[in-house]
Tab-separated table of C-alpha atoms in Angstrom:
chain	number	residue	atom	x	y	z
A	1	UNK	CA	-7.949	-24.400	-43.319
A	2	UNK	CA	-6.660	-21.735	-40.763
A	3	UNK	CA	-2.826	-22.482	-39.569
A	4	UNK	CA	-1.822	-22.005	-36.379
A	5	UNK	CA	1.129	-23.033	-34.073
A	6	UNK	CA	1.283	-23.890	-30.354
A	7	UNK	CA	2.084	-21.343	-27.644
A	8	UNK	CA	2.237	-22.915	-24.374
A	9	UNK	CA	0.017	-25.742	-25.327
A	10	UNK	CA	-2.140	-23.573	-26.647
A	11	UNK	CA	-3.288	-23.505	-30.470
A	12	UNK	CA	-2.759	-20.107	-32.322
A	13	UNK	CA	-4.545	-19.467	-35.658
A	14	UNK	CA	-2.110	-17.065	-37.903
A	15	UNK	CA	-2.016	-15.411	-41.570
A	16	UNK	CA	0.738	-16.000	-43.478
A	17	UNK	CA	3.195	-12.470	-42.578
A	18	UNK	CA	2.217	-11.925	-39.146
A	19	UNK	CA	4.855	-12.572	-36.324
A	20	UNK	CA	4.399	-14.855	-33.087
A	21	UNK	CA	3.957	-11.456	-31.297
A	22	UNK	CA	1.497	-10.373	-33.701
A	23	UNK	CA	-0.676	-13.738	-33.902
A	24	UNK	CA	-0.294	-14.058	-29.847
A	25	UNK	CA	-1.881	-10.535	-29.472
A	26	UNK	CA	-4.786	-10.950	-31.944
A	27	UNK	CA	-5.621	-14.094	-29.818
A	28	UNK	CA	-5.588	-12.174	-26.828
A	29	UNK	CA	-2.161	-13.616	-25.052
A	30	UNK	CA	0.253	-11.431	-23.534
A	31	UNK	CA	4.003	-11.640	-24.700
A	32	UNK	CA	5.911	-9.109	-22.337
A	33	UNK	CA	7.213	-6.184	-24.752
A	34	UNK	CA	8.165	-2.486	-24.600
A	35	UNK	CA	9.516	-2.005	-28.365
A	36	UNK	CA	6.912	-3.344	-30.194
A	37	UNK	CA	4.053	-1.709	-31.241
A	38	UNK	CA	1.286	-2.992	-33.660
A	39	UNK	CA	1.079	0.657	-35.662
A	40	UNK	CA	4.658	0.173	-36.118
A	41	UNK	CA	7.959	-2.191	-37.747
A	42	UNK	CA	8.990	-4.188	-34.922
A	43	UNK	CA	12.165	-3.323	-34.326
A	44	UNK	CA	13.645	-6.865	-32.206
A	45	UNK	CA	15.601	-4.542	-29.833
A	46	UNK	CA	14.273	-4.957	-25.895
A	47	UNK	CA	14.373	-8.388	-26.547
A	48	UNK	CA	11.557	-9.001	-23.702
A	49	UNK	CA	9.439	-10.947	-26.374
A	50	UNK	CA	12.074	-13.669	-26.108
A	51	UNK	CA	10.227	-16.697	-26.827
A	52	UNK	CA	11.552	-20.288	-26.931
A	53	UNK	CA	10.613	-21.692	-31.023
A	54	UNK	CA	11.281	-25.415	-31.510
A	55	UNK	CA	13.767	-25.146	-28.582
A	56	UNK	CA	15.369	-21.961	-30.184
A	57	UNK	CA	15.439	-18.761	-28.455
A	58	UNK	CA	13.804	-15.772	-30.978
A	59	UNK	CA	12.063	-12.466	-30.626
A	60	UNK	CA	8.618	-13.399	-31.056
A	61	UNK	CA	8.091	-9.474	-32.353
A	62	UNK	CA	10.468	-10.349	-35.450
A	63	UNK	CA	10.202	-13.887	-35.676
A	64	UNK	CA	7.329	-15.317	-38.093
A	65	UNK	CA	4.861	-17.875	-37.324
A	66	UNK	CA	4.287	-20.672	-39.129
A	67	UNK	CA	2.431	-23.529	-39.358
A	68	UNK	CA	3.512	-26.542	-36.637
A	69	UNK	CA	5.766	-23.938	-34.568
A	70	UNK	CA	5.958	-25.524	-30.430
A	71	UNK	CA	6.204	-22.053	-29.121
A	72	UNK	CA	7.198	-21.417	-25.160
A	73	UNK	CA	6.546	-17.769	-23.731
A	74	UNK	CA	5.330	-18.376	-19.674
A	75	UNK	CA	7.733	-20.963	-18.748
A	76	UNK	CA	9.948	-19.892	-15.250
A	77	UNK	CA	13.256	-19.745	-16.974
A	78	UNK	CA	11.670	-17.317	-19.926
A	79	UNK	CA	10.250	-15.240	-17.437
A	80	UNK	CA	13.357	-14.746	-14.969
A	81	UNK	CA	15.426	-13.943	-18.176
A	82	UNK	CA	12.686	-11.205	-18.619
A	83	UNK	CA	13.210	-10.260	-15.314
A	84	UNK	CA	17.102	-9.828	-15.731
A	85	UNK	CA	16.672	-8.020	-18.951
A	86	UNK	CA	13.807	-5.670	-17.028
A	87	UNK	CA	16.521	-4.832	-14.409
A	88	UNK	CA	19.480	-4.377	-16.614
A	89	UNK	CA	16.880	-1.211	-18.291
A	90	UNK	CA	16.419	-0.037	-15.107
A	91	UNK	CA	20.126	0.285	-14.326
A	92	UNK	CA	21.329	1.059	-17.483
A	93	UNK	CA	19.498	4.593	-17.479
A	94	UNK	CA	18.358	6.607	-14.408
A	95	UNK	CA	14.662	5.188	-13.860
A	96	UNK	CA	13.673	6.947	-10.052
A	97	UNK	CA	10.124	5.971	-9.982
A	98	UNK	CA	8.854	8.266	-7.106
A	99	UNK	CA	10.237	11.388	-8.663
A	100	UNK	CA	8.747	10.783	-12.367
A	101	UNK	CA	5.440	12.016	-13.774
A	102	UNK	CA	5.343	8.611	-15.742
A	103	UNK	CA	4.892	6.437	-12.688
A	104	UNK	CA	1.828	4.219	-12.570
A	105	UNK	CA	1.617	5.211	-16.407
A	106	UNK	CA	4.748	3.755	-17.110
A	107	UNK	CA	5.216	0.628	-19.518
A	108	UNK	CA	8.688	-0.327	-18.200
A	109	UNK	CA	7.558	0.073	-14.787
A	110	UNK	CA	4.609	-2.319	-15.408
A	111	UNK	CA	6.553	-4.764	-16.990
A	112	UNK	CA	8.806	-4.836	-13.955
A	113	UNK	CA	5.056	-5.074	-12.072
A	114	UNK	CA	4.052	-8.113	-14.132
A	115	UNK	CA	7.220	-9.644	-13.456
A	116	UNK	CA	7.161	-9.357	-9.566
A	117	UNK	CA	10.625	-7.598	-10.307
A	118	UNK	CA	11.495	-6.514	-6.693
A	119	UNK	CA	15.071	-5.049	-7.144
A	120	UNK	CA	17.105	-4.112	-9.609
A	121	UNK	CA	20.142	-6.983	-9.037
A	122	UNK	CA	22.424	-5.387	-10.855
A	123	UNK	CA	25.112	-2.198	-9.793
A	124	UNK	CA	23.893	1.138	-11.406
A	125	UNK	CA	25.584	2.566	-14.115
A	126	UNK	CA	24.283	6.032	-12.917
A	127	UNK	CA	24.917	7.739	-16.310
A	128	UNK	CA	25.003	11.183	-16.554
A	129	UNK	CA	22.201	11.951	-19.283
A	130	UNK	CA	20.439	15.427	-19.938
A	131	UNK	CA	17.209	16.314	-19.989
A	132	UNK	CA	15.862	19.132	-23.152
A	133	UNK	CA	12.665	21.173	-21.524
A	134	UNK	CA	13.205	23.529	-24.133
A	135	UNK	CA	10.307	22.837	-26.381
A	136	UNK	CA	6.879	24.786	-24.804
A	137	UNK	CA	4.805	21.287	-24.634
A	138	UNK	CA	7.035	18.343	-24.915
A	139	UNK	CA	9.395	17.739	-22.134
A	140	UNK	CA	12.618	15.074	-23.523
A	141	UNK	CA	14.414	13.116	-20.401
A	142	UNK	CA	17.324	11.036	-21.397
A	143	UNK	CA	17.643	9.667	-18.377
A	144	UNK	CA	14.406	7.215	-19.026
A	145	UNK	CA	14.971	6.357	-22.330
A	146	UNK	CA	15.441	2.669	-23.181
A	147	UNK	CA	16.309	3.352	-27.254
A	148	UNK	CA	13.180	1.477	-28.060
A	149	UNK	CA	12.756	3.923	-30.965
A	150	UNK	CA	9.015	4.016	-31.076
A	151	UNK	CA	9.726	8.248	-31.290
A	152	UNK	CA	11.838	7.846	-34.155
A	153	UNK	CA	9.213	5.016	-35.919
A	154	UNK	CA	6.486	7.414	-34.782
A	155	UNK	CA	7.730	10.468	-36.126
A	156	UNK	CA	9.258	8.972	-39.368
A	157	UNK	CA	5.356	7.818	-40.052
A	158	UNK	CA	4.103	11.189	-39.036
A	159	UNK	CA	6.503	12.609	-41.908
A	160	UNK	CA	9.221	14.662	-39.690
A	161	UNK	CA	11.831	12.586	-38.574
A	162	UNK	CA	12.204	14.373	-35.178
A	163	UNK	CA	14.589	11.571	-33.956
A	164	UNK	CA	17.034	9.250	-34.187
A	165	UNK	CA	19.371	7.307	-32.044
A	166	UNK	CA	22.975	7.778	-32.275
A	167	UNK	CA	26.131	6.427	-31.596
A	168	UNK	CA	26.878	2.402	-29.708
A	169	UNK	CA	26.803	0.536	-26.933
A	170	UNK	CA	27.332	3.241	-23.825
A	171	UNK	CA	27.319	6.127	-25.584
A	172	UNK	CA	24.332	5.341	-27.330
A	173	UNK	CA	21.600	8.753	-27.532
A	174	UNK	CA	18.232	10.350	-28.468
A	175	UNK	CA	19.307	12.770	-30.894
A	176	UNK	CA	16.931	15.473	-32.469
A	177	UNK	CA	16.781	16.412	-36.225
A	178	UNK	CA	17.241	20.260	-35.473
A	179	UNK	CA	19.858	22.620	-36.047
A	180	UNK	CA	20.537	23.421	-32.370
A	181	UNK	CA	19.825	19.834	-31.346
A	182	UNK	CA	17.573	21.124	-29.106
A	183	UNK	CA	13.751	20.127	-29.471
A	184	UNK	CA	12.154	23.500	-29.724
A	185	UNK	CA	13.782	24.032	-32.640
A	186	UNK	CA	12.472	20.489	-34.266
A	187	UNK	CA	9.037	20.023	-35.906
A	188	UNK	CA	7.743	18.478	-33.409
A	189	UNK	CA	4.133	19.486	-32.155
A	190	UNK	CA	2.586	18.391	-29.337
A	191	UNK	CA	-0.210	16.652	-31.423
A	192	UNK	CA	2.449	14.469	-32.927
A	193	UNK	CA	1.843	10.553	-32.351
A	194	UNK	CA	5.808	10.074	-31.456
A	195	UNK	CA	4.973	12.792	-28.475
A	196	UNK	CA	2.851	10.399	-27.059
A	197	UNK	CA	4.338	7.109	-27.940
A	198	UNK	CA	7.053	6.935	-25.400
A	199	UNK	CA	6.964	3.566	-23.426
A	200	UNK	CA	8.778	5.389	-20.351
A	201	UNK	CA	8.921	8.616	-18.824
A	202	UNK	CA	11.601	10.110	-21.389
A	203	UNK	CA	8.848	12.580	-23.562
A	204	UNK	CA	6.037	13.574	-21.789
A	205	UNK	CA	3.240	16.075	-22.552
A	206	UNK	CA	3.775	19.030	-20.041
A	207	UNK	CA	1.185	20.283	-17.840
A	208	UNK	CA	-0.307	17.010	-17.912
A	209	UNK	CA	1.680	15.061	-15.285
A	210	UNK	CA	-0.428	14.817	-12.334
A	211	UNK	CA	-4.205	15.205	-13.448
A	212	UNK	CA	-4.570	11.764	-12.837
A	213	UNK	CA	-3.311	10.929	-9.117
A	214	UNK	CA	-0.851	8.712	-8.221
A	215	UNK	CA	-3.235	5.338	-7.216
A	216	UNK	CA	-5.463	5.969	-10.149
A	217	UNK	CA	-3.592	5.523	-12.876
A	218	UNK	CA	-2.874	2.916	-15.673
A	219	UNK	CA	-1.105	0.274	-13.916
A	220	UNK	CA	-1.895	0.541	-10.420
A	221	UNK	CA	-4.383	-1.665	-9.753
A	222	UNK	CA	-4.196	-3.686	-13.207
A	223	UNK	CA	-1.306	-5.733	-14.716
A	224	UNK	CA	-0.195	-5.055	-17.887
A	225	UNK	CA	-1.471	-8.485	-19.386
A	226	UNK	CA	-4.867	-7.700	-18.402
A	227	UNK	CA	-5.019	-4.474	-20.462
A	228	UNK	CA	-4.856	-2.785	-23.822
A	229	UNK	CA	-0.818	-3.474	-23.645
A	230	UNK	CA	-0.496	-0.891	-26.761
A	231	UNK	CA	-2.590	1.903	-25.816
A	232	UNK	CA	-0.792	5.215	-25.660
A	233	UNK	CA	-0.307	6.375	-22.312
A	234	UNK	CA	0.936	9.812	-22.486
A	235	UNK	CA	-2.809	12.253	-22.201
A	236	UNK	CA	-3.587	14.433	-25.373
A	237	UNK	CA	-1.850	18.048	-25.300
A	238	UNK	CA	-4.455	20.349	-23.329
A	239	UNK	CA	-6.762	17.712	-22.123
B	1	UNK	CA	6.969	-19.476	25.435
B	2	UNK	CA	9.284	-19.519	22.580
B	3	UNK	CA	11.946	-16.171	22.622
B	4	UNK	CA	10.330	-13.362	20.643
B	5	UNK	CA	11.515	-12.688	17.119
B	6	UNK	CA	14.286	-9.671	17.286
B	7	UNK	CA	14.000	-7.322	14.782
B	8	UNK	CA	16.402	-4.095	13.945
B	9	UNK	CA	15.581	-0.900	11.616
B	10	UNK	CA	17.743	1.531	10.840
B	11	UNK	CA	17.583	4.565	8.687
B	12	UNK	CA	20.659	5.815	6.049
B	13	UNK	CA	20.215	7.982	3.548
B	14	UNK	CA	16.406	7.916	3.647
B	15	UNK	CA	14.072	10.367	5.352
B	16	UNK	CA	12.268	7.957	7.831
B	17	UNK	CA	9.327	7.708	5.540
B	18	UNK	CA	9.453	3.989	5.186
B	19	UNK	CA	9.463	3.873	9.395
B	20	UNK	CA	6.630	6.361	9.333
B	21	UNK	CA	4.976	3.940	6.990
B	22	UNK	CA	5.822	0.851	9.237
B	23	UNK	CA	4.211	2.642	12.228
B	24	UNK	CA	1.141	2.845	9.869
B	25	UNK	CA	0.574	-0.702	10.648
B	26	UNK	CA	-1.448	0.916	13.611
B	27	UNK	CA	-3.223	-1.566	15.782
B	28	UNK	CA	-1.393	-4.849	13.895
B	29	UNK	CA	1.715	-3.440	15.461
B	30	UNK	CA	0.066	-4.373	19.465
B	31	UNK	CA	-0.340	-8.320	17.376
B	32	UNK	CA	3.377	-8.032	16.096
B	33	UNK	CA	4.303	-7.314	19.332
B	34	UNK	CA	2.971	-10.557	21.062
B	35	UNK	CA	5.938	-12.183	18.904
B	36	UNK	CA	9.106	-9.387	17.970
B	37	UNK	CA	10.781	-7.560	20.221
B	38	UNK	CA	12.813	-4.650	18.644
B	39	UNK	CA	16.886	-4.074	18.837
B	40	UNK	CA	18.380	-1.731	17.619
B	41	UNK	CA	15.944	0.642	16.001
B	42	UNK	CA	14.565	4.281	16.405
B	43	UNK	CA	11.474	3.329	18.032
B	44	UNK	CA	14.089	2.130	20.750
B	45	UNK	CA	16.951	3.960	20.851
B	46	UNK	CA	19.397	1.030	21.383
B	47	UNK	CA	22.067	2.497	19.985
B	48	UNK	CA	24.357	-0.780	18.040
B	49	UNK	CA	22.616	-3.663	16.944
B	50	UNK	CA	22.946	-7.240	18.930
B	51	UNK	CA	22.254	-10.503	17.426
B	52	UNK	CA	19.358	-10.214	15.207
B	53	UNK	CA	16.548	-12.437	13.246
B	54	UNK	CA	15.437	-9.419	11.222
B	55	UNK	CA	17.231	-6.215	10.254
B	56	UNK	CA	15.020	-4.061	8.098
B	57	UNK	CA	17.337	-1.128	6.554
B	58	UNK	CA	15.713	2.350	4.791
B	59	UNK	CA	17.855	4.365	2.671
B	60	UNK	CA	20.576	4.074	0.640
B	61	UNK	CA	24.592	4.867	1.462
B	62	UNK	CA	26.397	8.102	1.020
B	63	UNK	CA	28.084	8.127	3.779
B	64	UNK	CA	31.501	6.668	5.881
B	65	UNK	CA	28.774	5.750	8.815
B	66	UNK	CA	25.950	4.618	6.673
B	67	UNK	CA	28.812	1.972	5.513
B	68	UNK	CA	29.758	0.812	9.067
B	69	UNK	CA	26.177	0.608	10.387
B	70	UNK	CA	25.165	-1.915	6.866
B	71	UNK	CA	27.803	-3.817	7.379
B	72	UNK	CA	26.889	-3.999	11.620
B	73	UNK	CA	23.345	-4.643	10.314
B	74	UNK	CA	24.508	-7.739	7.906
B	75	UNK	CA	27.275	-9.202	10.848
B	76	UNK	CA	24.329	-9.405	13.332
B	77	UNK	CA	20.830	-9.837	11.115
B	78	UNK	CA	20.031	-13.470	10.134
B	79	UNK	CA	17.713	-12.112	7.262
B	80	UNK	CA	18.291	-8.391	5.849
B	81	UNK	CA	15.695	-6.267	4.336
B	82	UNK	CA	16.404	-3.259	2.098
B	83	UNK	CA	13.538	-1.473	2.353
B	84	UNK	CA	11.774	1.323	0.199
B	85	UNK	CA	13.476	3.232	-3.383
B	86	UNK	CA	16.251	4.359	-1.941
B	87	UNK	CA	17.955	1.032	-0.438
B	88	UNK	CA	16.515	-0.261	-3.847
B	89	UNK	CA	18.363	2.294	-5.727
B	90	UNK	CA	19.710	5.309	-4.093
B	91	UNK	CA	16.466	6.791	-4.528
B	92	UNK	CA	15.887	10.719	-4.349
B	93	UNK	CA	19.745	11.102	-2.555
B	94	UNK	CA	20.858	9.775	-5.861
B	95	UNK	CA	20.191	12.766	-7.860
B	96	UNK	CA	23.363	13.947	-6.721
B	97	UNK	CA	25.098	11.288	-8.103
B	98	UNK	CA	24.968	12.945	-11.521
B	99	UNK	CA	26.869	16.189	-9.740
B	100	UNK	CA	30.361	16.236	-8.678
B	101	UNK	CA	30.594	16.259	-5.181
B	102	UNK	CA	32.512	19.318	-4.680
B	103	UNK	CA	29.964	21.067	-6.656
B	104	UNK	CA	27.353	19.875	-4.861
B	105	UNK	CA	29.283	20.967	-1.407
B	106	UNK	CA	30.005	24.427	-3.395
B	107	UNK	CA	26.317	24.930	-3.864
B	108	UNK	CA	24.948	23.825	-0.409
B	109	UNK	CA	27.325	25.328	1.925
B	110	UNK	CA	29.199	28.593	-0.072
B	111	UNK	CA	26.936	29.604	-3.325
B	112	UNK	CA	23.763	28.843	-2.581
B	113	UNK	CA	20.627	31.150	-2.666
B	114	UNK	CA	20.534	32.202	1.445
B	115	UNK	CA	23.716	31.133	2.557
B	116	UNK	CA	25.066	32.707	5.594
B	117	UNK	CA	28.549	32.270	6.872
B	118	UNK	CA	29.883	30.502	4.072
B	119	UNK	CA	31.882	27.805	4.859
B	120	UNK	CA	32.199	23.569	4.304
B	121	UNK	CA	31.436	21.538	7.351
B	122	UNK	CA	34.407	19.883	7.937
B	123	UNK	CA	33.922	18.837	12.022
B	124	UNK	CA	35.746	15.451	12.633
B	125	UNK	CA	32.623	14.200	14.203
B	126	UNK	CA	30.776	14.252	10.815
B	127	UNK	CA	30.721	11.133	8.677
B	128	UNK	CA	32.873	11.512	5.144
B	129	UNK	CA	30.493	11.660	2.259
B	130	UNK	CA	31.068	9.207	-0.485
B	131	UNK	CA	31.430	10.032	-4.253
B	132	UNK	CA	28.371	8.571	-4.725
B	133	UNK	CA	25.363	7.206	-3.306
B	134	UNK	CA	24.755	3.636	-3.486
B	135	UNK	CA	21.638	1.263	-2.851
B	136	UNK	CA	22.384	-1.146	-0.354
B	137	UNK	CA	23.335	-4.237	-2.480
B	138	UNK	CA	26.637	-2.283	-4.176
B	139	UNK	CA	27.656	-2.884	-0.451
B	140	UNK	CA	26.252	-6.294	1.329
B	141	UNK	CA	24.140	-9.251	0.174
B	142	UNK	CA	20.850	-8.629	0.880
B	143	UNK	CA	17.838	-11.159	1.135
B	144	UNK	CA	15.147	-9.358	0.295
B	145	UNK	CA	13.113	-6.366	-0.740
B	146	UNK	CA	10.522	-4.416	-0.689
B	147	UNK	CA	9.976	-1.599	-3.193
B	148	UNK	CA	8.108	1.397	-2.415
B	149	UNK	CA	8.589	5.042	-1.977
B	150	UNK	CA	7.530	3.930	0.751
B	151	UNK	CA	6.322	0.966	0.846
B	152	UNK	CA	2.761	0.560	2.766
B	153	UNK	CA	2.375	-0.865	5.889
B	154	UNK	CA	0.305	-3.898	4.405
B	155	UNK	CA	3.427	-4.506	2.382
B	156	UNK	CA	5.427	-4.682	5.840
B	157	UNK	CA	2.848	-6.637	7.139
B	158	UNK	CA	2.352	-9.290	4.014
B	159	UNK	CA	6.345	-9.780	4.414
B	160	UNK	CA	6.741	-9.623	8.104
B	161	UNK	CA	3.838	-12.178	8.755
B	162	UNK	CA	5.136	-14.671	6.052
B	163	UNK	CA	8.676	-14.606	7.304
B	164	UNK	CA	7.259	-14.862	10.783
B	165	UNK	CA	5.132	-17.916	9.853
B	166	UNK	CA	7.958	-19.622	8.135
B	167	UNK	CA	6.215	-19.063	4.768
B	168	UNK	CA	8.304	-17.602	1.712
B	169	UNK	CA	7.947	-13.938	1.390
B	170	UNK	CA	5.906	-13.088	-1.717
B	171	UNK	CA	4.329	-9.789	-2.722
B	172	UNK	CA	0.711	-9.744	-4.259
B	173	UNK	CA	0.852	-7.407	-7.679
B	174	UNK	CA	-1.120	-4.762	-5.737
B	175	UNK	CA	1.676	-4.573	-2.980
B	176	UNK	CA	4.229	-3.704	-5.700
B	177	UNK	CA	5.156	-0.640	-6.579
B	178	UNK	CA	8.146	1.746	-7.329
B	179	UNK	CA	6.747	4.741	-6.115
C-alpha cells in the first residue's frame, strides 16, 4: 500500500527517503523555494519551504515525510512569514530589479511575484559587495547573491569546486577556488551546470542578457507555481 | 455633488517616469477627472501641498528638500503612496550609495571625463545631499505601494479606482513587477 501524508487536506503518496518538498513536487504542488533543487542535496538554508508538520514548523526541503504527517504549506500566516523572509533577501543584498539582466528570469523576483510582495518592509542594509567580470563568459555579482549555494552544489557535482561560501552572518561571501580569487582564473567554463544554476542575477552567461525582451520572459506573465519551478533559467553559452 | 477626491504627486529622486507613466492613463484620466481634483503636483504647479486624500510620491530621498517635501506630503495626505523602484528602494539613485559621497562629488564636478571649470556646487540655494539615498519608508509610514520601474498606468488605475470605490487596493499578479 502506497503511504502518503496530508498537505493542506490534501493526500500525498511518498517513498520512504524522499522529503515533504520532494513528495509535494512529484505530486505537482508548489512549496515556495529558492535553495532547493531536485538535481541537488537540499541544503535547508532560505528557509522559504517552511512548512507547518504536526503543528511544528520544519523545512519541508530537509524534513522527511512519513506516513500520517498533517502537513500545512498555503495557510495566511505561512505565507506572510514567506513574505518577510522574501523581503529580508531583498534587503540584505543589493537586488535593483530594473537595472539587472536577470529580471523577469529571476527566481527570487518571482517568488516575491507569487507572494504579492509589494515592498520590501524592512531598512536596507545597502552592503557594499563587488562584482568579478573578469572571466570572458561568466559574469559573478555579489550584490544578488542570496548564499543559496546551488554554484557551489553545482560545481562540486560537475567535479571543480569553483565555489564556496565563506565567512558568518554579515560578512558572509561567494568565494572562488582560484589563486587570484578572481573567476577567470577558476575552472569554470561557461558550459558548466553551476554557470547556469544561479536562482538570482549573481552569475549570468554574458552576451546573453537581453535576447529575450523584457515582457517575454520567464515570469512575466506566469507565476512561479504554474511552471517548471526547477528549470534553469540562465540561456546556454552562445545560444 | 460630493467634493472631488484631492490628490498630490510629487517627484524626489526619480526621473518623472512614473508621472509619464500616470499620464499614460490617456483617455481614463478625462473619467478620473469627473471625481479628483489635483493639489499639489506637476501637472499643476501648486507649489506646497494643502490638505490631501491622496499623495502619490516617485522617487526616493537624497536630499535635505526631498526630506521636507515627504514629510509635507505625510502631514497633509490621508493615504500615501510610494510609487515606482525607487520610493520602493532607492532605485537607480541608489547606486551611489555604495560610493562615498565625496567621491562621487570628486568625480561629477572636478575629475570627470569633460569637466569644465572644475569646481563643487556649493550655492546656498541648493538642497544638502544626504550620505545616502533612502526609499521612502526609512523616512515616513507609508500605506501603500506600487512597484514598478515604472509602474503602468493600469497599475495606477487598478489602485486609484479601488481606493476611489472604497474597495481594498490589491494588485493582480500581472500588475506586479519590479522592473
Amino acid at each position: 500500500m502506497t503511504k502518503s501524508f496530508n498537505l493542506d487536506g490534501q493526500g500525498i503518496a511518498f517513498e520512504d527517503g524522499q522529503t515533504i518538498l520532494q513528495a509535494a513536487e512529484a505530486a505537482g504542488v508548489y512549496i515556495p523555494h529558492l535553495c532547493h533543487h531536485p538535481d541537488y542535496s537540499p541544503h535547508g538554508s532560505c528557509k522559504l519551504c517552511t512548512v507547518k508538520v504536526n503543528g511544528r514548523i520544519c523545512s519541508a526541503c530537509t524534513f522527511p515525510a512519513a506516513e500520517g504527517q498533517e502537513v500545512i504549506s498555503n495557510s495566511r500566516e505561512l505565507q506572510d512569514d514567506r513574505k518577510k523572509i522574501t523581503q529580508m533577501l531583498f534587503v540584505e543584498g543589493n537586488h535593483l530589479c530594473p537595472g539587472c539582466e536577470k529580471t523577469g528570469n529571476c527566481k527570487l523576483q518571482a517568488v516575491g511575484y507569487y507572494l504579492n510582495m509589494l515592498d520590501n518592509h524592512f531598512p536596507h542594509f545597502y552592503p557594499g559587495r563587488g562584482l568579478d567580470a573578469s572571466h570572458p563568459d561568466v559574469l559573478l555579482d555579489h550584490n544578488r547573491c542570496i548564499f543559496c549555494t546551488l554554484c557551489v552544489r553545482a560545481s562540486h557535482k560537475d567535479g571543480k569546486d569553483v565555489f564556496a561560501i565563506s565567512g558568518r552572518g554579515i560578512n558572509k561571501r561567494l568565494i572562488i577556488n582560484s589563486a587570484s580569487g578572481l573567476l577567470k582564473d577558476s575552472a569554470l567554463s561557461a558550459e558548466d551546470r553551476a554557470a547556469h544554476i544561479c536562482p538570482t542575477g549573481a552569475i549570468l552567461i554574458k552576451r546573453t542578457g537581453y535576447q529575450i525582451p523584457i515582457g517575454r520572459r520567464i515570469y512575466d506573465h506566469h507565476g512561479i507555481d504554474q511552471i517548471d519551478t526547477d528549470m534553469d533559467t540562465e540561456p546556454a553559452h552562445g545560444s | 455633488m460630493a467634493a472631488k477626491i484631492r490628490i498630490a504627486t510629487t517627484s524626489l529622486a526619480g526621473c518623472f517616469g512614473c508621472h509619464m507613466s500616470f499620464l499614460d492613463l490617456d483617455e481614463r484620466l478625462l473619467q478620473l477627472a469627473d471625481v479628483v481634483e489635483f493639489d499639489r503636483s506637476p501637472l499643476t504647479d501648486i507649489e506646497h501641498c494643502g490638505r490631501c486624500d491622496i499623495g502619490l510620491i516617485e522617487g526616493g530621498v537624497c536630499n535635505s528638500e526631498n526630506v521636507h517635501v515627504l514629510r509635507e506630503f505625510r502631514k497633509n495626505c490621508k493615504t500615501l503612496v510610494a510609487v515606482g523602484a525607487c520610493a520602493l528602494n532607492g532605485g537607480l539613485p541608489a547606486l551611489r550609495n555604495f560610493i562615498a559621497l565625496e567621491a562621487c562629488l570628486q568625480e561629477s564636478y572636478l575629475d570627470g571625463i569633460g569637466v569644465e571649470n572644475p569646481q563643487i556646487p556649493s550655492d546656498p540655494e541648493l538642497p544638502l545631499l544626504l550620505d545616502k539615498v533612502h526609499p521612502l519608508h526609512e523616512i515616513v509610514k507609508i500605506d501603500y505601494f506600487l512597484p514598478g520601474c515604472p509602474p503602468s498606468a493600469d497599475v495606477f488605475w487598478k489602485f486609484l479606482t479601488d481606493l476611489i470605490e472604497g474597495r481594498e487596493p490589491e494588485l493582480p499578479y500581472e500588475l506586479v513587477h519590479y522592473d
